C-alpha positions as a Markdown table, in Angstrom:
| # | Residue | x | y | z |
|---|---|---|---|---|
| 1 | Met | 16.9 | -19.5 | 17.8 |
| 2 | Arg | 13.7 | -21.3 | 17.9 |
| 3 | Gln | 11.6 | -21.0 | 14.4 |
| 4 | Ser | 8.7 | -19.0 | 16.1 |
| 5 | Ala | 11.4 | -16.2 | 17.9 |
| 6 | Lys | 12.9 | -15.8 | 14.3 |
| 7 | Leu | 9.4 | -15.4 | 13.2 |
| 8 | Asp | 8.6 | -12.7 | 15.7 |
| 9 | Leu | 11.9 | -10.9 | 15.0 |
| 10 | Tyr | 11.1 | -11.1 | 11.0 |
| 11 | Val | 7.7 | -9.5 | 12.0 |
| 12 | Leu | 9.6 | -6.8 | 14.4 |
| 13 | Leu | 11.7 | -5.7 | 11.5 |
| 14 | Val | 9.2 | -5.5 | 8.8 |
| 15 | Thr | 7.0 | -3.5 | 11.3 |
| 16 | Ala | 9.6 | -1.3 | 12.3 |
| 17 | Leu | 10.8 | -0.2 | 8.6 |
| 18 | Ser | 7.3 | 0.5 | 8.2 |
| 19 | Ala | 7.5 | 2.8 | 11.0 |
| 20 | Val | 10.5 | 4.7 | 10.2 |
| 21 | Ala | 9.3 | 4.8 | 6.5 |
| 22 | Met | 5.9 | 6.3 | 8.0 |
| 23 | Gly | 7.9 | 8.9 | 10.0 |
| 24 | Leu | 9.8 | 9.9 | 7.1 |
| 25 | Ala | 6.5 | 10.4 | 5.1 |
| 26 | Trp | 5.2 | 12.4 | 7.7 |
| 27 | Pro | 6.6 | 15.3 | 6.8 |
| 28 | Ala | 6.0 | 15.4 | 3.5 |
| 29 | Arg | 2.4 | 14.5 | 3.8 |
| 30 | Ala | -0.6 | 16.1 | 1.7 |
| 31 | Ala | -3.2 | 17.5 | 3.5 |
| 32 | Leu | -5.9 | 15.3 | 4.7 |
| 33 | Pro | -7.6 | 14.3 | 1.7 |
| 34 | Gly | -10.7 | 13.8 | 3.8 |
| 35 | Trp | -12.5 | 11.3 | 6.0 |
| 36 | Trp | -14.9 | 10.4 | 3.1 |
| 37 | Glu | -11.9 | 9.7 | 0.3 |
| 38 | Leu | -9.9 | 7.8 | 2.9 |
| 39 | Gly | -12.6 | 5.5 | 4.4 |
| 40 | Ser | -14.0 | 5.2 | 0.9 |
| 41 | Phe | -10.5 | 3.7 | -0.5 |
| 42 | Ile | -10.6 | 1.5 | 3.2 |
| 43 | Val | -14.1 | 0.0 | 2.5 |
| 44 | Val | -12.9 | -1.0 | -0.8 |
| 45 | Ala | -10.1 | -2.3 | -0.2 |
| 46 | Phe | -11.3 | -4.1 | 2.6 |
| 47 | Leu | -14.3 | -5.2 | 0.7 |
| 48 | Leu | -12.0 | -6.8 | -2.1 |
| 49 | Asp | -9.8 | -8.6 | 0.6 |
| 50 | Gln | -13.1 | -9.7 | 2.0 |
| 51 | Ser | -13.9 | -11.4 | -1.9 |
| 52 | Ser | -10.5 | -13.2 | -2.4 |
| 53 | Thr | -9.9 | -14.6 | -5.5 |
| 54 | Arg | -9.1 | -18.5 | -5.7 |
| 55 | Leu | -6.2 | -19.3 | -7.2 |
| 56 | Lys | -5.6 | -22.6 | -9.3 |
| 57 | Val | -2.9 | -23.9 | -6.9 |
| 58 | Glu | -5.4 | -24.1 | -3.5 |
| 59 | Ala | -4.4 | -20.8 | -2.7 |
| 60 | Ser | -6.3 | -17.3 | -2.6 |
| 61 | Gly | -5.1 | -13.5 | -4.1 |
| 62 | Ser | -6.7 | -10.4 | -3.4 |
| 63 | Thr | -6.7 | -8.0 | -5.3 |
| 64 | Ser | -6.7 | -5.1 | -2.8 |
| 65 | Phe | -3.7 | -4.3 | -4.1 |
| 66 | Val | -5.6 | -1.8 | -6.9 |
| 67 | Ile | -6.8 | 0.2 | -3.9 |
| 68 | His | -3.7 | 0.7 | -2.3 |
| 69 | Met | -1.7 | 1.7 | -5.1 |
| 70 | Ala | -4.3 | 4.2 | -6.5 |
| 71 | Ala | -4.6 | 5.5 | -3.1 |
| 72 | Gly | -0.8 | 5.7 | -3.0 |
| 73 | Ile | -0.7 | 7.8 | -6.3 |
| 74 | Leu | -3.7 | 9.9 | -5.2 |
| 75 | Phe | -3.2 | 11.0 | -1.5 |
| 76 | Gly | 0.5 | 10.2 | -1.6 |
| 77 | Ala | 2.7 | 8.0 | 0.3 |
| 78 | Phe | 1.6 | 8.5 | 3.9 |
| 79 | Trp | -2.4 | 8.5 | 3.4 |
| 80 | Gly | -1.8 | 5.4 | 1.2 |
| 81 | Ala | -0.1 | 3.7 | 3.6 |
| 82 | Val | -2.5 | 4.5 | 5.9 |
| 83 | Val | -5.1 | 3.0 | 3.5 |
| 84 | Ala | -3.4 | 0.2 | 2.8 |
| 85 | Ala | -2.2 | -0.6 | 6.9 |
| 86 | Thr | -6.0 | 0.1 | 7.7 |
| 87 | Ser | -7.8 | -1.8 | 5.3 |
| 88 | Thr | -5.7 | -4.9 | 5.8 |
| 89 | Met | -6.4 | -5.1 | 10.0 |
| 90 | Leu | -9.6 | -4.7 | 8.9 |
| 91 | Ala | -10.0 | -7.6 | 6.6 |
| 92 | Met | -7.6 | -9.5 | 8.8 |
| 93 | Phe | -9.7 | -8.6 | 12.4 |
| 94 | Ala | -12.6 | -9.9 | 10.1 |
| 95 | Ala | -11.0 | -13.3 | 9.1 |
| 96 | Lys | -9.8 | -13.9 | 12.8 |
| 97 | Val | -6.2 | -14.1 | 11.9 |
| 98 | Ser | -3.5 | -14.7 | 14.5 |
| 99 | Leu | -2.2 | -11.2 | 15.7 |
| 100 | Arg | 1.2 | -11.5 | 14.1 |
| 101 | Lys | -0.2 | -12.0 | 10.8 |
| 102 | Ile | -2.2 | -8.8 | 11.1 |
| 103 | Val | 0.9 | -7.1 | 12.2 |
| 104 | Phe | 2.8 | -8.4 | 9.4 |
| 105 | Asn | 0.6 | -7.9 | 6.7 |
| 106 | Ala | -0.7 | -4.6 | 7.6 |
| 107 | Ser | 3.2 | -3.4 | 8.0 |
| 108 | Gln | 4.1 | -5.1 | 4.9 |
| 109 | Arg | 1.4 | -3.3 | 2.7 |
| 110 | Ala | 2.1 | 0.2 | 3.9 |
| 111 | Leu | 6.0 | -0.3 | 3.3 |
| 112 | Cys | 4.8 | -1.5 | -0.2 |
| 113 | Val | 3.1 | 1.6 | -0.7 |
| 114 | Leu | 5.9 | 4.1 | 1.4 |
| 115 | Val | 8.8 | 2.6 | -0.8 |
| 116 | Ala | 6.5 | 2.6 | -4.2 |
| 117 | Val | 5.7 | 6.4 | -3.8 |
| 118 | Ala | 9.0 | 7.4 | -3.0 |
| 119 | Ala | 10.7 | 5.7 | -5.9 |
| 120 | Tyr | 8.2 | 7.3 | -7.8 |
| 121 | Thr | 8.6 | 10.6 | -7.0 |
| 122 | Gly | 12.4 | 10.4 | -6.3 |
| 123 | Leu | 12.3 | 9.4 | -10.2 |
| 124 | Gly | 10.5 | 12.6 | -10.6 |
| 125 | Gly | 6.8 | 11.5 | -11.0 |
| 126 | Gly | 4.1 | 14.0 | -10.1 |
| 127 | Met | 1.6 | 14.1 | -6.8 |
| 128 | Pro | -1.1 | 13.7 | -8.4 |
| 129 | Pro | 0.3 | 12.1 | -11.5 |
| 130 | Ala | -0.1 | 14.7 | -14.9 |
| 131 | Tyr | -2.9 | 12.4 | -16.0 |
| 132 | Leu | -4.8 | 12.8 | -13.2 |
| 133 | Gln | -4.5 | 16.7 | -13.6 |
| 134 | Val | -8.1 | 18.4 | -13.6 |
| 135 | Val | -7.5 | 21.9 | -13.8 |
| 136 | Gly | -5.8 | 23.3 | -16.6 |
| 137 | Gly | -3.4 | 21.8 | -19.7 |
| 138 | Val | -1.7 | 19.0 | -19.5 |
| 139 | Asp | 2.3 | 19.0 | -20.6 |
| 140 | Ser | 2.6 | 16.0 | -23.0 |
| 141 | Val | 6.1 | 15.1 | -21.6 |
| 142 | Ala | 4.8 | 15.3 | -18.1 |
| 143 | Leu | 2.4 | 13.2 | -18.7 |
| 144 | Gln | 4.3 | 10.3 | -20.7 |
| 145 | Arg | 6.8 | 10.9 | -17.8 |
| 146 | Asp | 4.2 | 10.0 | -15.1 |
| 147 | Phe | 2.6 | 7.7 | -17.0 |
| 148 | Leu | 6.0 | 5.4 | -17.6 |
| 149 | Leu | 6.8 | 6.1 | -13.8 |
| 150 | Phe | 3.5 | 4.6 | -12.6 |
| 151 | Phe | 4.9 | 1.2 | -14.2 |
| 152 | Val | 7.9 | 1.7 | -11.9 |
| 153 | Phe | 5.7 | 2.2 | -9.2 |
| 154 | Ala | 3.6 | -0.8 | -9.7 |
| 155 | Ala | 7.2 | -3.1 | -10.1 |
| 156 | Val | 8.7 | -1.4 | -6.9 |
| 157 | Tyr | 5.4 | -2.2 | -4.9 |
| 158 | Phe | 5.1 | -5.9 | -6.4 |
| 159 | Ala | 8.7 | -6.4 | -5.5 |
| 160 | Val | 8.9 | -5.2 | -2.1 |
| 161 | Asn | 5.7 | -7.2 | -1.7 |
| 162 | Ser | 7.6 | -10.0 | -2.9 |
| 163 | Leu | 10.7 | -9.7 | -1.0 |
| 164 | Ala | 9.0 | -9.3 | 2.3 |
| 165 | Val | 6.8 | -12.1 | 1.7 |
């Protein structure tokens, strides 16, 4: 099999996994957080992608993952993945990269958010986390649990990201 065909197959696999995960997240999605809220997160993530950080090894990196993770924690898996995929697609279109790369990166980042939120909530993390509750008192046990599970969320996000690349 040609290298190009193998790459296309891999992109298709990651895209399919992301689509299946989105389908599984759909029934459990929270209400639409609001167009202004989603749009704001998408624009900030897009801008962070546009202002890539130059690394010492002749490469560049983006800090948009911070917004993707925040959207997942605040809005849930489905809407967090929408923010991650949409902002990534916009940034890649603006950078004029190939369609294959746009599809792969958008699918990959959405999958990272989806799997990380699933791990976080599967282990008992609250949505939104106790440390972000505005109304009422906060149970210290729930606060500690959600705070520690955020580190699990981050580890899973970066693990999925690293494995996909």
